[in-house]
């Protein structure tokens, strides 16, 4: 067994394990951690706890420190830079007539890299775009194609229930949803009734299904008359 701290890098995403520091940290604290891609800022999702060695991805990297005021200023600076460069990135894409929709622009904590998330219905040859952006932004560029579910998770949306989508609040990974789940809940199969903001079937159909199955197993069978 080994003591770790669980850290996530945005709401409702995977929790990663890091080696703790002596300072006591609680859920919600912002921390600087050492990752394979350099220093990054995350949020404590699980304070110190023990896990089996087999559950830890080696090497176990450390939490460096709790976020300082200086770190917060740096984070805000990177956010402003991303906002300022977004129109430039879109302009370069349009100039090259690439079928890409930019969803998010994020600078690394140390400013050494900018990650551009985009959606596209086609495969995109962005080799020329990489050269243009690297020359314009003067930093390393990473282009990351994401799916429609990831787009909603990034920008946020409201579900048919009127609440923020589950994927943006607590679901750490997309649910596998099938039509049978809607039938179990006796729902209309119309896309307008079962479709989420992403256009695919609502994730709640999957994680609610076990409850419906349990309740239905205890209820009397329907009587159809003679």
Short mmCIF file of C-alpha atoms in Angstrom, two decimals:
data_model
loop_
_atom_site.label_atom_id
_atom_site.label_comp_id
_atom_site.label_asym_id
_atom_site.label_seq_id
_atom_site.Cartn_x
_atom_site.Cartn_y
_atom_site.Cartn_z
CA UNK A 1 0.00 0.00 0.00
CA UNK A 2 1.14 3.55 -0.69
CA UNK A 3 -0.16 6.98 0.33
CA UNK A 4 -1.23 9.18 -2.57
CA UNK A 5 -3.27 12.27 -3.36
CA UNK A 6 -5.89 12.24 -6.14
CA UNK A 7 -5.71 15.22 -8.50
CA UNK A 8 -7.93 16.13 -11.45
CA UNK A 9 -7.13 18.76 -14.06
CA UNK A 10 -10.68 19.88 -14.76
CA UNK A 11 -14.12 19.15 -13.37
CA UNK A 12 -15.59 15.70 -14.01
CA UNK A 13 -12.42 14.16 -15.43
CA UNK A 14 -10.13 11.29 -14.50
CA UNK A 15 -8.39 11.47 -11.13
CA UNK A 16 -4.61 10.94 -11.24
CA UNK A 17 -2.43 9.82 -8.34
CA UNK A 18 0.49 11.89 -7.09
CA UNK A 19 2.91 11.57 -4.20
CA UNK A 20 1.74 13.89 -1.36
CA UNK A 21 3.62 16.72 0.32
CA UNK A 22 3.90 17.29 4.05
CA UNK A 23 1.46 20.21 4.00
CA UNK A 24 -2.09 19.04 4.67
CA UNK A 25 -4.25 19.43 1.57
CA UNK A 26 -8.03 19.20 1.37
CA UNK A 27 -10.48 18.60 -1.48
CA UNK A 28 -10.72 21.62 -3.77
CA UNK A 29 -7.21 22.92 -3.07
CA UNK A 30 -5.31 23.96 -6.19
CA UNK A 31 -1.87 22.38 -6.50
CA UNK A 32 1.13 22.43 -8.82
CA UNK A 33 2.11 18.90 -9.83
CA UNK A 34 4.95 17.36 -11.80
CA UNK A 35 3.63 15.57 -14.91
CA UNK A 36 5.29 13.85 -17.86
CA UNK A 37 4.65 17.04 -19.83
CA UNK A 38 6.08 19.38 -17.20
CA UNK A 39 4.52 21.33 -14.34
CA UNK A 40 0.75 21.61 -14.39
CA UNK A 41 -1.99 22.93 -12.12
CA UNK A 42 -4.76 20.67 -10.86
CA UNK A 43 -7.32 20.42 -8.09
CA UNK A 44 -7.24 17.97 -5.18
CA UNK A 45 -10.11 15.54 -5.80
CA UNK A 46 -9.13 13.10 -3.02
CA UNK A 47 -6.98 14.06 -0.02
CA UNK A 48 -4.33 11.61 1.25
CA UNK A 49 -5.43 7.98 1.09
CA UNK A 50 -3.90 4.54 0.65
CA UNK A 51 -4.00 2.53 -2.57
CA UNK A 52 -2.49 -0.76 -3.65
CA UNK A 53 0.86 -0.55 -5.41
CA UNK A 54 -0.66 -2.34 -8.41
CA UNK A 55 -3.12 0.54 -8.90
CA UNK A 56 -0.37 3.14 -9.24
CA UNK A 57 1.07 4.07 -12.61
CA UNK A 58 4.83 4.28 -12.19
CA UNK A 59 6.72 6.46 -11.74
CA UNK A 60 4.52 8.14 -9.13
CA UNK A 61 5.12 11.83 -9.68
CA UNK A 62 4.96 14.37 -6.83
CA UNK A 63 2.74 17.24 -5.84
CA UNK A 64 5.19 20.15 -5.91
CA UNK A 65 3.29 22.73 -3.86
CA UNK A 66 -0.01 24.32 -3.11
CA UNK A 67 -0.77 27.06 -5.66
CA UNK A 68 0.67 30.42 -4.61
CA UNK A 69 -0.48 33.95 -5.49
CA UNK A 70 2.39 34.10 -7.98
CA UNK A 71 1.14 30.87 -9.58
CA UNK A 72 -2.38 32.32 -9.82
CA UNK A 73 -1.06 35.38 -11.62
CA UNK A 74 0.78 33.13 -14.07
CA UNK A 75 -2.38 31.07 -14.69
CA UNK A 76 -4.41 34.22 -15.41
CA UNK A 77 -1.68 35.45 -17.75
CA UNK A 78 -1.82 32.19 -19.74
CA UNK A 79 -5.64 32.39 -19.92
CA UNK A 80 -5.48 35.94 -21.28
CA UNK A 81 -2.86 34.90 -23.82
CA UNK A 82 -5.10 32.02 -24.98
CA UNK A 83 -8.06 34.38 -25.39
CA UNK A 84 -5.96 36.88 -27.35
CA UNK A 85 -4.55 34.21 -29.66
CA UNK A 86 -7.83 32.41 -30.37
CA UNK A 87 -8.88 34.80 -33.19
CA UNK A 88 -5.40 34.54 -34.71
CA UNK A 89 -5.57 30.73 -34.70
CA UNK A 90 -9.04 30.74 -36.29
CA UNK A 91 -7.83 33.21 -38.94
CA UNK A 92 -4.89 30.97 -39.88
CA UNK A 93 -7.17 27.94 -40.14
CA UNK A 94 -9.62 29.81 -42.38
CA UNK A 95 -6.77 31.09 -44.56
CA UNK A 96 -5.66 27.50 -45.17
CA UNK A 97 -9.31 26.44 -45.72
CA UNK A 98 -9.08 23.57 -43.27
CA UNK A 99 -12.35 21.91 -42.11
CA UNK A 100 -11.67 22.49 -38.41
CA UNK A 101 -13.70 24.04 -35.60
CA UNK A 102 -11.57 25.30 -32.71
CA UNK A 103 -13.11 24.36 -29.35
CA UNK A 104 -10.47 25.33 -26.82
CA UNK A 105 -7.03 26.91 -26.60
CA UNK A 106 -4.98 26.15 -23.48
CA UNK A 107 -1.44 27.23 -22.64
CA UNK A 108 0.76 25.01 -20.49
CA UNK A 109 1.44 26.33 -16.99
CA UNK A 110 4.99 27.35 -17.93
CA UNK A 111 3.91 28.73 -21.34
CA UNK A 112 6.09 26.24 -23.21
CA UNK A 113 3.23 24.74 -25.22
CA UNK A 114 -0.25 25.60 -26.42
CA UNK A 115 -2.83 22.86 -26.94
CA UNK A 116 -5.54 23.54 -29.51
CA UNK A 117 -8.58 21.24 -29.29
CA UNK A 118 -10.75 21.04 -32.39
CA UNK A 119 -13.53 19.04 -34.01
CA UNK A 120 -13.76 17.97 -37.64
CA UNK A 121 -15.85 15.55 -39.68
CA UNK A 122 -12.82 14.69 -41.81
CA UNK A 123 -9.19 13.80 -41.36
CA UNK A 124 -7.19 17.02 -41.44
CA UNK A 125 -3.71 17.46 -42.87
CA UNK A 126 -2.52 20.17 -40.51
CA UNK A 127 1.22 20.00 -41.23
CA UNK A 128 1.23 23.43 -42.88
CA UNK A 129 -0.94 24.83 -40.08
CA UNK A 130 1.56 23.63 -37.47
CA UNK A 131 4.36 25.50 -39.24
CA UNK A 132 2.29 28.68 -39.54
CA UNK A 133 1.13 28.62 -35.91
CA UNK A 134 4.58 27.79 -34.50
CA UNK A 135 6.02 30.73 -36.44
CA UNK A 136 3.21 33.08 -35.35
CA UNK A 137 2.83 32.09 -31.69
CA UNK A 138 6.52 31.37 -31.11
CA UNK A 139 5.85 28.25 -29.04
CA UNK A 140 5.30 24.50 -29.35
CA UNK A 141 1.90 23.61 -30.81
CA UNK A 142 -0.21 20.54 -30.06
CA UNK A 143 -3.36 19.99 -32.15
CA UNK A 144 -5.85 17.61 -30.53
CA UNK A 145 -8.94 16.35 -32.34
CA UNK A 146 -11.85 15.66 -29.98
CA UNK A 147 -15.32 14.16 -30.42
CA UNK A 148 -18.71 15.80 -30.06
CA UNK A 149 -19.10 14.51 -26.47
CA UNK A 150 -15.73 16.03 -25.54
CA UNK A 151 -16.84 19.32 -27.10
CA UNK A 152 -19.84 19.53 -24.78
CA UNK A 153 -17.65 18.55 -21.84
CA UNK A 154 -15.25 21.39 -22.68
CA UNK A 155 -17.69 24.23 -23.35
CA UNK A 156 -20.63 23.12 -21.17
CA UNK A 157 -24.35 22.84 -21.96
CA UNK A 158 -27.75 22.23 -20.38
CA UNK A 159 -29.55 18.90 -20.67
CA UNK A 160 -33.27 18.35 -21.35
CA UNK A 161 -33.76 18.34 -17.58
CA UNK A 162 -32.64 21.96 -17.42
CA UNK A 163 -29.52 21.14 -15.41
CA UNK A 164 -25.87 21.24 -16.57
CA UNK A 165 -24.95 18.12 -18.53
CA UNK A 166 -23.76 15.18 -16.39
CA UNK A 167 -20.47 15.04 -18.32
CA UNK A 168 -19.63 18.56 -17.18
CA UNK A 169 -20.46 18.03 -13.51
CA UNK A 170 -19.61 14.53 -12.29
CA UNK A 171 -19.20 11.87 -15.00
CA UNK A 172 -15.48 11.14 -15.37
CA UNK A 173 -15.94 9.24 -18.63
CA UNK A 174 -18.64 8.90 -21.26
CA UNK A 175 -21.29 6.27 -20.67
CA UNK A 176 -22.04 3.54 -23.22
CA UNK A 177 -25.71 4.11 -24.04
CA UNK A 178 -27.96 1.82 -26.10
CA UNK A 179 -31.60 2.07 -27.22
CA UNK A 180 -32.63 -0.75 -24.86
CA UNK A 181 -31.95 1.56 -21.91
CA UNK A 182 -34.56 4.04 -23.12
CA UNK A 183 -37.04 1.19 -23.57
CA UNK A 184 -36.38 0.02 -19.99
CA UNK A 185 -37.43 3.48 -18.79
CA UNK A 186 -40.49 3.43 -21.09
CA UNK A 187 -39.28 6.56 -22.88
CA UNK A 188 -40.10 7.76 -26.34
CA UNK A 189 -37.34 6.83 -28.79
CA UNK A 190 -37.56 10.22 -30.47
CA UNK A 191 -34.12 11.93 -30.58
CA UNK A 192 -35.76 15.05 -29.15
CA UNK A 193 -36.62 13.06 -26.02
CA UNK A 194 -33.51 10.91 -25.60
CA UNK A 195 -30.81 13.03 -27.22
CA UNK A 196 -28.31 15.04 -25.21
CA UNK A 197 -26.71 18.38 -26.09
CA UNK A 198 -24.07 16.44 -28.04
CA UNK A 199 -26.71 14.85 -30.27
CA UNK A 200 -26.05 11.36 -28.91
CA UNK A 201 -28.25 9.50 -26.45
CA UNK A 202 -28.24 11.00 -22.96
CA UNK A 203 -25.64 9.57 -20.57
CA UNK A 204 -28.18 9.54 -17.72
CA UNK A 205 -30.00 6.66 -19.44
CA UNK A 206 -27.01 4.44 -18.69
CA UNK A 207 -26.31 5.22 -15.04
CA UNK A 208 -30.03 5.34 -14.15
CA UNK A 209 -30.82 1.97 -15.76
CA UNK A 210 -29.81 -0.24 -12.77
CA UNK A 211 -32.26 1.67 -10.56
CA UNK A 212 -35.10 1.24 -13.05
CA UNK A 213 -34.33 -2.47 -13.42
CA UNK A 214 -34.38 -2.98 -9.66
CA UNK A 215 -37.65 -1.09 -9.22
CA UNK A 216 -39.31 -2.85 -12.15
CA UNK A 217 -38.32 -6.26 -10.74
CA UNK A 218 -40.27 -5.47 -7.55
CA UNK A 219 -43.38 -4.08 -9.24
CA UNK A 220 -46.36 -6.23 -10.27
CA UNK A 221 -46.61 -7.20 -13.91
CA UNK A 222 -48.90 -5.16 -16.16
CA UNK A 223 -52.40 -6.57 -16.46
CA UNK A 224 -53.67 -6.52 -20.04
CA UNK A 225 -57.17 -7.77 -19.30
CA UNK A 226 -58.92 -10.84 -20.66
#
